[in-house]
XYZ file of C-alpha atoms in Angstrom:
507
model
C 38.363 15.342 12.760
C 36.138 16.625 15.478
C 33.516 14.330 17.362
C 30.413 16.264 17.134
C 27.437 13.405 18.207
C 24.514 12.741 17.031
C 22.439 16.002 14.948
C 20.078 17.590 17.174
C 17.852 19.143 14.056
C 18.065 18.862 10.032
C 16.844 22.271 8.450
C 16.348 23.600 4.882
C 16.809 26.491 3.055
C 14.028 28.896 1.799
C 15.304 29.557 -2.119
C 18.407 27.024 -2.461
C 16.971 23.500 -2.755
C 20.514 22.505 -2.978
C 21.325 23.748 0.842
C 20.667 22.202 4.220
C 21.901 22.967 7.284
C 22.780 19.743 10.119
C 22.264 21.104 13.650
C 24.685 19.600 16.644
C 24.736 19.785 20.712
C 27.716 18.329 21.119
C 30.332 20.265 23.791
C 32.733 22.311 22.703
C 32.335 21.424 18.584
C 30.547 23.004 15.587
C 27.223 23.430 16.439
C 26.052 24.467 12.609
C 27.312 22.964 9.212
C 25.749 24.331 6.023
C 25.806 22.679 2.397
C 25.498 23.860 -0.669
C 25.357 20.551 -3.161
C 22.898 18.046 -1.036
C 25.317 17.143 1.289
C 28.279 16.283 -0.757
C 30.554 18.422 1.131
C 29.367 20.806 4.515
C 31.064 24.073 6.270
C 30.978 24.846 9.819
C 29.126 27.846 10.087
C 29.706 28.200 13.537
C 32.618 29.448 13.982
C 34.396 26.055 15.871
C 36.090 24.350 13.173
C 38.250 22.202 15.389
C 38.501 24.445 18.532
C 36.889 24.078 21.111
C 35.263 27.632 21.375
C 33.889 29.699 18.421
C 35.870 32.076 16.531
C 32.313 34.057 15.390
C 30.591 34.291 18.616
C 28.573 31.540 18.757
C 27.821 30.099 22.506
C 28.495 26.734 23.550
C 25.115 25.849 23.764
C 22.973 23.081 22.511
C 20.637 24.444 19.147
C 17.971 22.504 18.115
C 15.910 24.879 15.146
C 17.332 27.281 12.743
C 15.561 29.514 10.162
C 17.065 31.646 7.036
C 15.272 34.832 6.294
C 13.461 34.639 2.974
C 13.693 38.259 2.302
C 18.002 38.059 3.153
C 18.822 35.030 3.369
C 22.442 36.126 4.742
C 20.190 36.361 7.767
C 20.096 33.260 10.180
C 18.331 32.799 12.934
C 19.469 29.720 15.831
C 17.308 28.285 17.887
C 19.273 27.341 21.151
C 18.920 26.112 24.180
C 19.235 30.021 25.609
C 17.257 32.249 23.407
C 17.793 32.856 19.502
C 21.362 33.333 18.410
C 21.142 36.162 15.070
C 23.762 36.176 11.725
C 23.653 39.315 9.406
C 26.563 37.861 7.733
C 25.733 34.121 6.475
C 27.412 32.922 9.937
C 30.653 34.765 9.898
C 29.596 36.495 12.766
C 26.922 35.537 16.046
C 25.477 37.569 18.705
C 22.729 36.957 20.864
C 19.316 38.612 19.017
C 18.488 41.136 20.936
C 14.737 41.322 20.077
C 12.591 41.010 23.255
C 12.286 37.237 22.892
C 13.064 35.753 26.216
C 16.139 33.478 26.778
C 14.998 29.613 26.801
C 14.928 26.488 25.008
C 13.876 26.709 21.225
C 12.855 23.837 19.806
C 11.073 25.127 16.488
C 10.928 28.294 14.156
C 9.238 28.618 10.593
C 7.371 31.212 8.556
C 3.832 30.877 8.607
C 2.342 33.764 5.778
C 3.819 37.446 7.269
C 4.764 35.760 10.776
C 7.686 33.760 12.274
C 6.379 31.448 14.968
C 8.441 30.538 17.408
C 8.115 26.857 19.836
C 10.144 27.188 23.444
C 10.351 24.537 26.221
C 8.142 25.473 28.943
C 7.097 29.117 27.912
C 4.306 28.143 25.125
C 4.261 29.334 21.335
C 5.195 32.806 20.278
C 4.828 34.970 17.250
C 6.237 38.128 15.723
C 5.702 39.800 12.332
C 8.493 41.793 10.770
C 7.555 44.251 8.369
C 9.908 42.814 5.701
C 7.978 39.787 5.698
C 4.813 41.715 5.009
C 2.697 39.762 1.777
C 5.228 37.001 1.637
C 3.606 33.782 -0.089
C 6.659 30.991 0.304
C 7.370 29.312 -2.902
C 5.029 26.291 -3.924
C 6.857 23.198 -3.124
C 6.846 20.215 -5.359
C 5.883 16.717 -3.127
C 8.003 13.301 -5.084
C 4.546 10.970 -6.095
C 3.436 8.597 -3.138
C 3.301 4.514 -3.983
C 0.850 3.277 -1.786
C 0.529 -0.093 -2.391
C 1.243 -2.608 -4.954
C 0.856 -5.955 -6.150
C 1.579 -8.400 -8.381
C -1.381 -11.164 -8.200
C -2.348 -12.498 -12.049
C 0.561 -11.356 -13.135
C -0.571 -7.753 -13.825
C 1.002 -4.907 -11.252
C -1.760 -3.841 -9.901
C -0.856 0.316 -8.330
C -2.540 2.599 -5.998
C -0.787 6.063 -6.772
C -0.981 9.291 -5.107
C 0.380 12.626 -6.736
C 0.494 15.288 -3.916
C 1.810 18.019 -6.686
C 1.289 19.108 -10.920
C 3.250 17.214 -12.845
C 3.639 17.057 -16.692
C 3.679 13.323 -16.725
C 4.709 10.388 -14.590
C 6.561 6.993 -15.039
C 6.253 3.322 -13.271
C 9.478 1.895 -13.422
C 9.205 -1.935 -13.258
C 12.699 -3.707 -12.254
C 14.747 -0.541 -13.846
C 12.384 -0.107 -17.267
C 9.652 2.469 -17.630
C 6.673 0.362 -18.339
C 3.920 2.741 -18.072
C 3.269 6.999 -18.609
C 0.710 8.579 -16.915
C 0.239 11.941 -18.491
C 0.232 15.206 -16.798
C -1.998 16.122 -13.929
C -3.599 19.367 -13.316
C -4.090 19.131 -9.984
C -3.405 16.708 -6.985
C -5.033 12.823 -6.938
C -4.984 9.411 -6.071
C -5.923 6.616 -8.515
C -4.979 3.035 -9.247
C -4.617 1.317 -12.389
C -2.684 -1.925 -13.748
C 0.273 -2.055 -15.802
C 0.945 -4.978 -17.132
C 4.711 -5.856 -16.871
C 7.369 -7.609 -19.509
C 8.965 -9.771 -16.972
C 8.012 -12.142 -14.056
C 8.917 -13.120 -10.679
C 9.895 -10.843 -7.788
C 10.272 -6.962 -8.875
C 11.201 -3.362 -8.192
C 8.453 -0.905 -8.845
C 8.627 2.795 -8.616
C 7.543 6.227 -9.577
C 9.497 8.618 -11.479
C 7.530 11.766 -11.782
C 8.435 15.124 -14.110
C 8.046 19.111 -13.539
C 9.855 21.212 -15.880
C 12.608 19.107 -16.676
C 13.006 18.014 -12.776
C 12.976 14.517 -11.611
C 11.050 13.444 -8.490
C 11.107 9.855 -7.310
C 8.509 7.671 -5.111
C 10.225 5.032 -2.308
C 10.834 1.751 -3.995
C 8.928 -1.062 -3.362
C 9.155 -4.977 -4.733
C 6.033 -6.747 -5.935
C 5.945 -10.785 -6.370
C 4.021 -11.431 -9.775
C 1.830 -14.052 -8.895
C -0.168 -16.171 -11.688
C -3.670 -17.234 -11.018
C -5.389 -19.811 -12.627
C -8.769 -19.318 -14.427
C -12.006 -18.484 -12.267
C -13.938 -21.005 -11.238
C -17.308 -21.744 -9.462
C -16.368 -23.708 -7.027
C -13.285 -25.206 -5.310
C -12.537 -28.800 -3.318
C -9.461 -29.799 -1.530
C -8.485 -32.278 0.792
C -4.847 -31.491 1.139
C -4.003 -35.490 0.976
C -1.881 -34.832 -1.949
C 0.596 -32.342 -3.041
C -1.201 -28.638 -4.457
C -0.356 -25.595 -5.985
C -3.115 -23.762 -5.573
C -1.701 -21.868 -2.602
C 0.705 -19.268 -2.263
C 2.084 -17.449 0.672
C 4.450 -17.435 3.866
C 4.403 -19.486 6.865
C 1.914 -22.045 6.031
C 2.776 -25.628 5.158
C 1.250 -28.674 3.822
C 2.279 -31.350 6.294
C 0.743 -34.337 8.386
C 1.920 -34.094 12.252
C 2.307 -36.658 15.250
C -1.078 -37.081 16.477
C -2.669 -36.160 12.683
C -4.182 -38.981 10.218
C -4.204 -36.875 6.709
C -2.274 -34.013 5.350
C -3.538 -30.396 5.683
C -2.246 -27.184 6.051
C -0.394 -26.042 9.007
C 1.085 -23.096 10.451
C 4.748 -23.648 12.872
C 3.842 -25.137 16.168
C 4.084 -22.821 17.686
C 4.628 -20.218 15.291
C 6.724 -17.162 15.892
C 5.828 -13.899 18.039
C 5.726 -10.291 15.657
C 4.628 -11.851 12.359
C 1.515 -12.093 9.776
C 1.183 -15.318 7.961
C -0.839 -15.516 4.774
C -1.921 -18.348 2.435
C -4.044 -17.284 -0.529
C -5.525 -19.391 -3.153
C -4.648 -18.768 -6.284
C -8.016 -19.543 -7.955
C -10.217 -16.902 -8.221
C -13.918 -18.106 -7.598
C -16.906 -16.770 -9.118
C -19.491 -15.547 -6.550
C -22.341 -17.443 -6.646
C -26.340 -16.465 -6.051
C -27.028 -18.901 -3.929
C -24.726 -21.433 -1.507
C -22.242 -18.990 -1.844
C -20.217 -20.463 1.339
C -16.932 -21.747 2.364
C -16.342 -24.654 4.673
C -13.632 -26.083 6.067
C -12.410 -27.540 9.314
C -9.578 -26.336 11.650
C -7.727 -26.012 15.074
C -6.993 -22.423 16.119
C -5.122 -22.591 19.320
C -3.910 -18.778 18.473
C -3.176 -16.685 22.363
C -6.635 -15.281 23.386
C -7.196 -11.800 24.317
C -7.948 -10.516 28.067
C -11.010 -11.613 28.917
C -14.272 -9.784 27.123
C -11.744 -8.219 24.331
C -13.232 -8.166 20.698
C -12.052 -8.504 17.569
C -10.530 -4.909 16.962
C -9.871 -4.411 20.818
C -6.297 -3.564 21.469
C -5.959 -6.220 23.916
C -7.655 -8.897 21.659
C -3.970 -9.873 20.983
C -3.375 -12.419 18.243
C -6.125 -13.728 15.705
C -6.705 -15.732 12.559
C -8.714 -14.336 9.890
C -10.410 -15.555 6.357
C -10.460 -12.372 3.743
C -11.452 -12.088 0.382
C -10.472 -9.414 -2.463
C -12.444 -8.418 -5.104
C -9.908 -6.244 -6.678
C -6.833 -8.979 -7.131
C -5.419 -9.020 -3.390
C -5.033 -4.768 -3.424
C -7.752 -4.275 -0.549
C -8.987 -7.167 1.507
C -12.218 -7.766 3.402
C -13.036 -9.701 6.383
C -15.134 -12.629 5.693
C -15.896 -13.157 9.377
C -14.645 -11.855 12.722
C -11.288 -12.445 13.336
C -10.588 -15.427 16.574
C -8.628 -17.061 18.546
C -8.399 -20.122 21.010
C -11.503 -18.419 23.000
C -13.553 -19.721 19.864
C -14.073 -23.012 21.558
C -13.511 -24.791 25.160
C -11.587 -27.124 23.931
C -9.195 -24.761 22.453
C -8.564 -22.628 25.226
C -8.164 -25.602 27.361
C -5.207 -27.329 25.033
C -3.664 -23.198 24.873
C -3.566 -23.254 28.541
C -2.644 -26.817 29.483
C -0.572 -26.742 26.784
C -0.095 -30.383 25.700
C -0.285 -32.203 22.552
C -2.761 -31.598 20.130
C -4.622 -33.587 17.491
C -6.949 -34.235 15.430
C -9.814 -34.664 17.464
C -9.728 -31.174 18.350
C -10.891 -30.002 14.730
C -13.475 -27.862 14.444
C -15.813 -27.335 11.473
C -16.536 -23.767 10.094
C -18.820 -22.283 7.543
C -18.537 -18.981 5.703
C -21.068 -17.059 3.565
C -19.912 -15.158 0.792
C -22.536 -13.179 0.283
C -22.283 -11.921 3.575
C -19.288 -9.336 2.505
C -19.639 -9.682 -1.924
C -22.121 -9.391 -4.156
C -23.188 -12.687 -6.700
C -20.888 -12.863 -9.975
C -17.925 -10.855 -8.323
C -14.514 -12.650 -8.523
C -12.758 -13.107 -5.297
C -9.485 -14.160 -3.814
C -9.801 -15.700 -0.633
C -6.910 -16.210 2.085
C -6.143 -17.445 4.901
C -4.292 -14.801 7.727
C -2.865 -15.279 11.186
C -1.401 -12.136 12.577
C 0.825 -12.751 15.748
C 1.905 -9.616 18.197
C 5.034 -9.391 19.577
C 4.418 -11.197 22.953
C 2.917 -14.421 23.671
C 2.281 -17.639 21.025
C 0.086 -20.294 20.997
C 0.375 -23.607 18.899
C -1.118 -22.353 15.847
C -3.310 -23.051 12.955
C -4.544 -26.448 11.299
C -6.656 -26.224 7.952
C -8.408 -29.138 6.314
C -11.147 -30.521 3.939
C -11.423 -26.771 2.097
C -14.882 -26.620 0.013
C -15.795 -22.976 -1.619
C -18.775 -23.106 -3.179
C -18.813 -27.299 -3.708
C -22.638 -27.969 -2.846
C -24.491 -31.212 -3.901
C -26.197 -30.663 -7.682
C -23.403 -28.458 -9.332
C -23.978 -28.031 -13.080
C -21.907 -29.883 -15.280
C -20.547 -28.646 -18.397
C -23.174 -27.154 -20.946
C -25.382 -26.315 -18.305
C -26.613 -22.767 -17.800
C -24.448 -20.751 -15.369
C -25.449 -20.142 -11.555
C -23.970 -16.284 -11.979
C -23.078 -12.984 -14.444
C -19.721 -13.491 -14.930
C -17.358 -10.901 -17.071
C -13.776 -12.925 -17.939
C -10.676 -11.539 -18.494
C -10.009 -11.064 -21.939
C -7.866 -13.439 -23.529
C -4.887 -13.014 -24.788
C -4.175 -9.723 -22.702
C -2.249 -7.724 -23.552
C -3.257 -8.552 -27.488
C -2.651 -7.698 -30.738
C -4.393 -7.202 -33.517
C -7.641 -9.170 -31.366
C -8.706 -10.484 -28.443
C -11.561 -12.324 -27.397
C -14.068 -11.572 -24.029
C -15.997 -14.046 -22.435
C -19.037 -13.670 -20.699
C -22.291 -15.498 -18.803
C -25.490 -14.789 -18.281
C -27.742 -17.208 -15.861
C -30.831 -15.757 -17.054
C -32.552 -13.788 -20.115
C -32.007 -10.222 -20.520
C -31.200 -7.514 -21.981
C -26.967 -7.287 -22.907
C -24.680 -4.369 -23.786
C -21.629 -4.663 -23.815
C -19.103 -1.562 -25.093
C -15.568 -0.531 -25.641
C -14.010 2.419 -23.562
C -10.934 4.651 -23.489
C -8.511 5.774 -20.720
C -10.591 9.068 -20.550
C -14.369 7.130 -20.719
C -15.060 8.147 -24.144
C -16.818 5.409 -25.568
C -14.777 3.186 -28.734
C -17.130 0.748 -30.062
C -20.528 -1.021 -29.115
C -19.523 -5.024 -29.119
C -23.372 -6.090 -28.279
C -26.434 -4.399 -27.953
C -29.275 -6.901 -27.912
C -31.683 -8.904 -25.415
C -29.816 -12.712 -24.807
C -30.552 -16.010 -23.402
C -28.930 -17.381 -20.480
C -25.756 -19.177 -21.622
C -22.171 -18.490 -21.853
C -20.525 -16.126 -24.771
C -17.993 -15.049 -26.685
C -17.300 -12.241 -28.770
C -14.211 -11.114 -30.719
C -12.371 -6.944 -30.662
C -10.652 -6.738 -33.469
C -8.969 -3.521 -32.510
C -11.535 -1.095 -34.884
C -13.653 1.762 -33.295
C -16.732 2.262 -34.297
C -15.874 3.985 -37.897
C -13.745 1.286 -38.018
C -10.773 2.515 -37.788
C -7.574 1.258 -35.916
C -6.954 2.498 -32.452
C -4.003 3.425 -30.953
C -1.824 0.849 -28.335
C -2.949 1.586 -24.754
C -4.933 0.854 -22.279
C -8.678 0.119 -23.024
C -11.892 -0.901 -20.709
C -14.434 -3.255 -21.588
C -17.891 -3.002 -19.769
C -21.185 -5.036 -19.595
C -24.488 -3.900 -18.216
C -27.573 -6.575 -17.511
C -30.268 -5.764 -15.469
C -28.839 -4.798 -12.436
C -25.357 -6.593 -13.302
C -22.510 -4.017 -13.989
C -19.217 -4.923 -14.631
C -15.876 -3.531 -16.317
C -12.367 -4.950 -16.485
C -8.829 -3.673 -18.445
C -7.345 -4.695 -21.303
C -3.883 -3.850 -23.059
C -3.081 -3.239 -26.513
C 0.234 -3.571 -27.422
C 1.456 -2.648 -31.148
């Protein structure tokens, strides 16, 4: 064995997907080692095996870029750190390329249409077109499918895909079985959809996508299924007794020294580097009017320098309430975000540091409406984001109200909002049932869709009273005839109300 240090490049090769070459600087070892089957086994092309000089010419020299001739690919060029060392042979043989290119550092080389462009240290960018190179196109190269994001909240996976290349179909792969297929794709595109998984708690998703019998694979990434409860139009919570209506990391329900009820707490102090979320797990209804949060807190979070803003880069840590209308995939800012500069009182217990308490609670009020529009369904959550330097004591929540004002309608009252439910059960089969409100008269339609937005079946079609509904799919298209298992989207239109949701049927 021969100590050869750390690689000072990683290059490919222009019609062999299955060869790479691993670039070294160490002294007096092989500077080049080439494989031929993805890096199960690698030959020194160099001419150094374990000597300590080259048998095929090749200098002593630190190389840093290399670059195999499309046209010959027995032809190498090295980029060193004295000029461009040339191969006619595959690397059996070295000698210093006597082309005109001057003798320094190069750091970069690759084909760009009929010209080989060339980076140096200290002597700018150069170029040079050889004739064989004249009307050379380099092959199309097929990019593995990009997961963006993912998550798991209601218990659906919830996917924001991106598929940088053609590709005659492509898989999610949900904790090692293939759950979904998208078809092929004629072109590049990003989308999201939902797939709607045969298993629960904490999984591996991927991407497994095809071209011509070839397998290319997205980064894994895991994806906590989360249940929600039912939507609701309001929400109320003390924290005096135990809940489950939160879930998240570094957040607590606890009752301190110097604290006379329960609420929810972050560490004191909490940790530098980290972003703490708590999100409730009841989705509410947006409402048309007294759409607003309340609750009261303590925020002693590190300020910012003085006269930062929330998005400054020296506005250091914050805390932050967000909703998502989308089930936690993108979140919005319901407010600024803060810290201890919010009040006088909290900057004053952040820099005297002593022991805090209740009296230092604050009360704060939120309006929905401010960021999302009535009869949306929103998560809301709780974030504190912490950088890696300085802490602060942290964050005290209590007496949560969403939506809780004086006069709310009891059952069999008309609704405040247009709502659109989840169908129930989902995924179904032969029927399901979708639920929907209306808070005022008007005009209702309400249709079945495909995958591809071809329309299935009209499920209403009429002018309705205010009230709440329900109406049955039975499966049947409009000819009523069965339709295939799949993926299906359900869409009402009143007035200006638009909404559509997904649906699964599963045969």
């Amino acid at each position: 064995q021969v100590p050869m240090g750390r690689i000072s490049g990683l290059e490919t090769h222009p019609t062999d997907p299955n060869a790479a070459f691993a670039l070294f600087s160490f002294a007096e070892a092989p500077k080049i080692l080439k494989t031929t089957d993805l890096g199960q086994t690698w030959e020194d092309i160099s001419g150094f095996g374990t000597n300590s000089t080259s048998s095929a010419g090749f200098p002593d020299v630190a190389v840093y870029s290399l670059l195999v001739m499309p046209y010959n690919t027995d032809i190498i060029w090295a980029g060193t750190e004295i000029g461009i060392f040339e191969t006619t042979d595959g690397g059996a043989s070295w000698a210093y390329a006597n082309n005109g290119f001057p003798a320094v550092g190069i750091y970069e080389m690759l084909i760009v249409d009929d010209q080989i462009v060339v980076a140096t240290h200290g002597r700018g960018i150069w170029s040079v077109s050889p004739p064989e190179l004249a009307g050379y196109t380099p092959p199309p190269a097929t990019l593995s499918p990009r997961l963006l994001s993912a998550n798991g909240v209601g218990g659906v996976i919830n996917l924001n895909v991106q598929l940088l290349s053609e590709f005659d179909s492509t898989q999610v792969v949900v904790a090692g079985q293939v759950e979904f297929t998208l078809g092929a794709n004629v072109a590049p595109f990003d989308t999201t959809f939902d797939v709607i998984p045969q298993t629960s708690g904490s999984v591996d998703v991927s991407l497994a996508s095809f071209k011509d019998g070839e397998l290319f694979k997205s980064s894994s990434t895991t994806v906590q299924l989360i249940s929600l409860s039912p939507p609701q139009a309001s929400y109320s919570n003390n924290f005096n007794s135990p809940t489950s209506d939160f879930i998240g990391n570094g957040f607590f329900l606890r009752l301190p020294a110097g604290f006379n009820n329960r609420a929810i707490h972050t560490a004191h102090n909490y940790s530098n580097g980290v972003e703490l979320t708590y999100m409730l797990t009841v989705p509410i209804i947006v409402a048309n009017t007294n759409a607003l949060i309340s609750f009261d807190e303590i925020a002693i979070i590190e300020p910012g320098e003085p006269g930062s803003v929330f998005g400054d880069n020296d506005f250091w840590d914050y805390v932050i309430v967000e909703g998502s209308a989308d089930r936690g995939l993108t979140w919005e800012y319901l407010l600024d975000g803060y810290d201890a500069r919010e009040y006088p009182e909290w900057l004053s217990a952040y820099n005297n540091t002593g022991s805090i308490d209740s009296t230092l609670y604050k009360n704060r009020v939120i309006d929905i409406l401010d960021t999302f529009s009535p009869g949306e369904e929103i998560l809301i959550r709780f974030r504190l984001f912490a950088d890696a330097a300085a802490v602060g004591w942290g964050w005290a929540i209590d007496n949560l109200n969403i939506q809780n004002v004086v006069g709310i309608a009891e059952d069999g009252a008309l609704p405040q909002a247009f709502t659109l439910a989840q169908n129930y059960p989902n995924p179904f089969n032969p029927s399901t049932t979708i639920s929907y409100q209306l808070p005022q008269s008007n005009d209702v339609v309400l249709k079945i869709y495909n995958t591809l937005g071809q329309e299935v079946r009209t499920l209403v079609n009429e002018r309705q009273n205010a009230g709440r509904y329900e109406i049955v799919w039975d499966g049947l298209n409009s000819n009523g005839a069965a339709v295939a298992s799949g993926m299906y989207i359900y869409k009402i239109q009143s007035g200006e109300f638009t909404r559509q949701r997904k649906m699964m049927l599963v045969k």
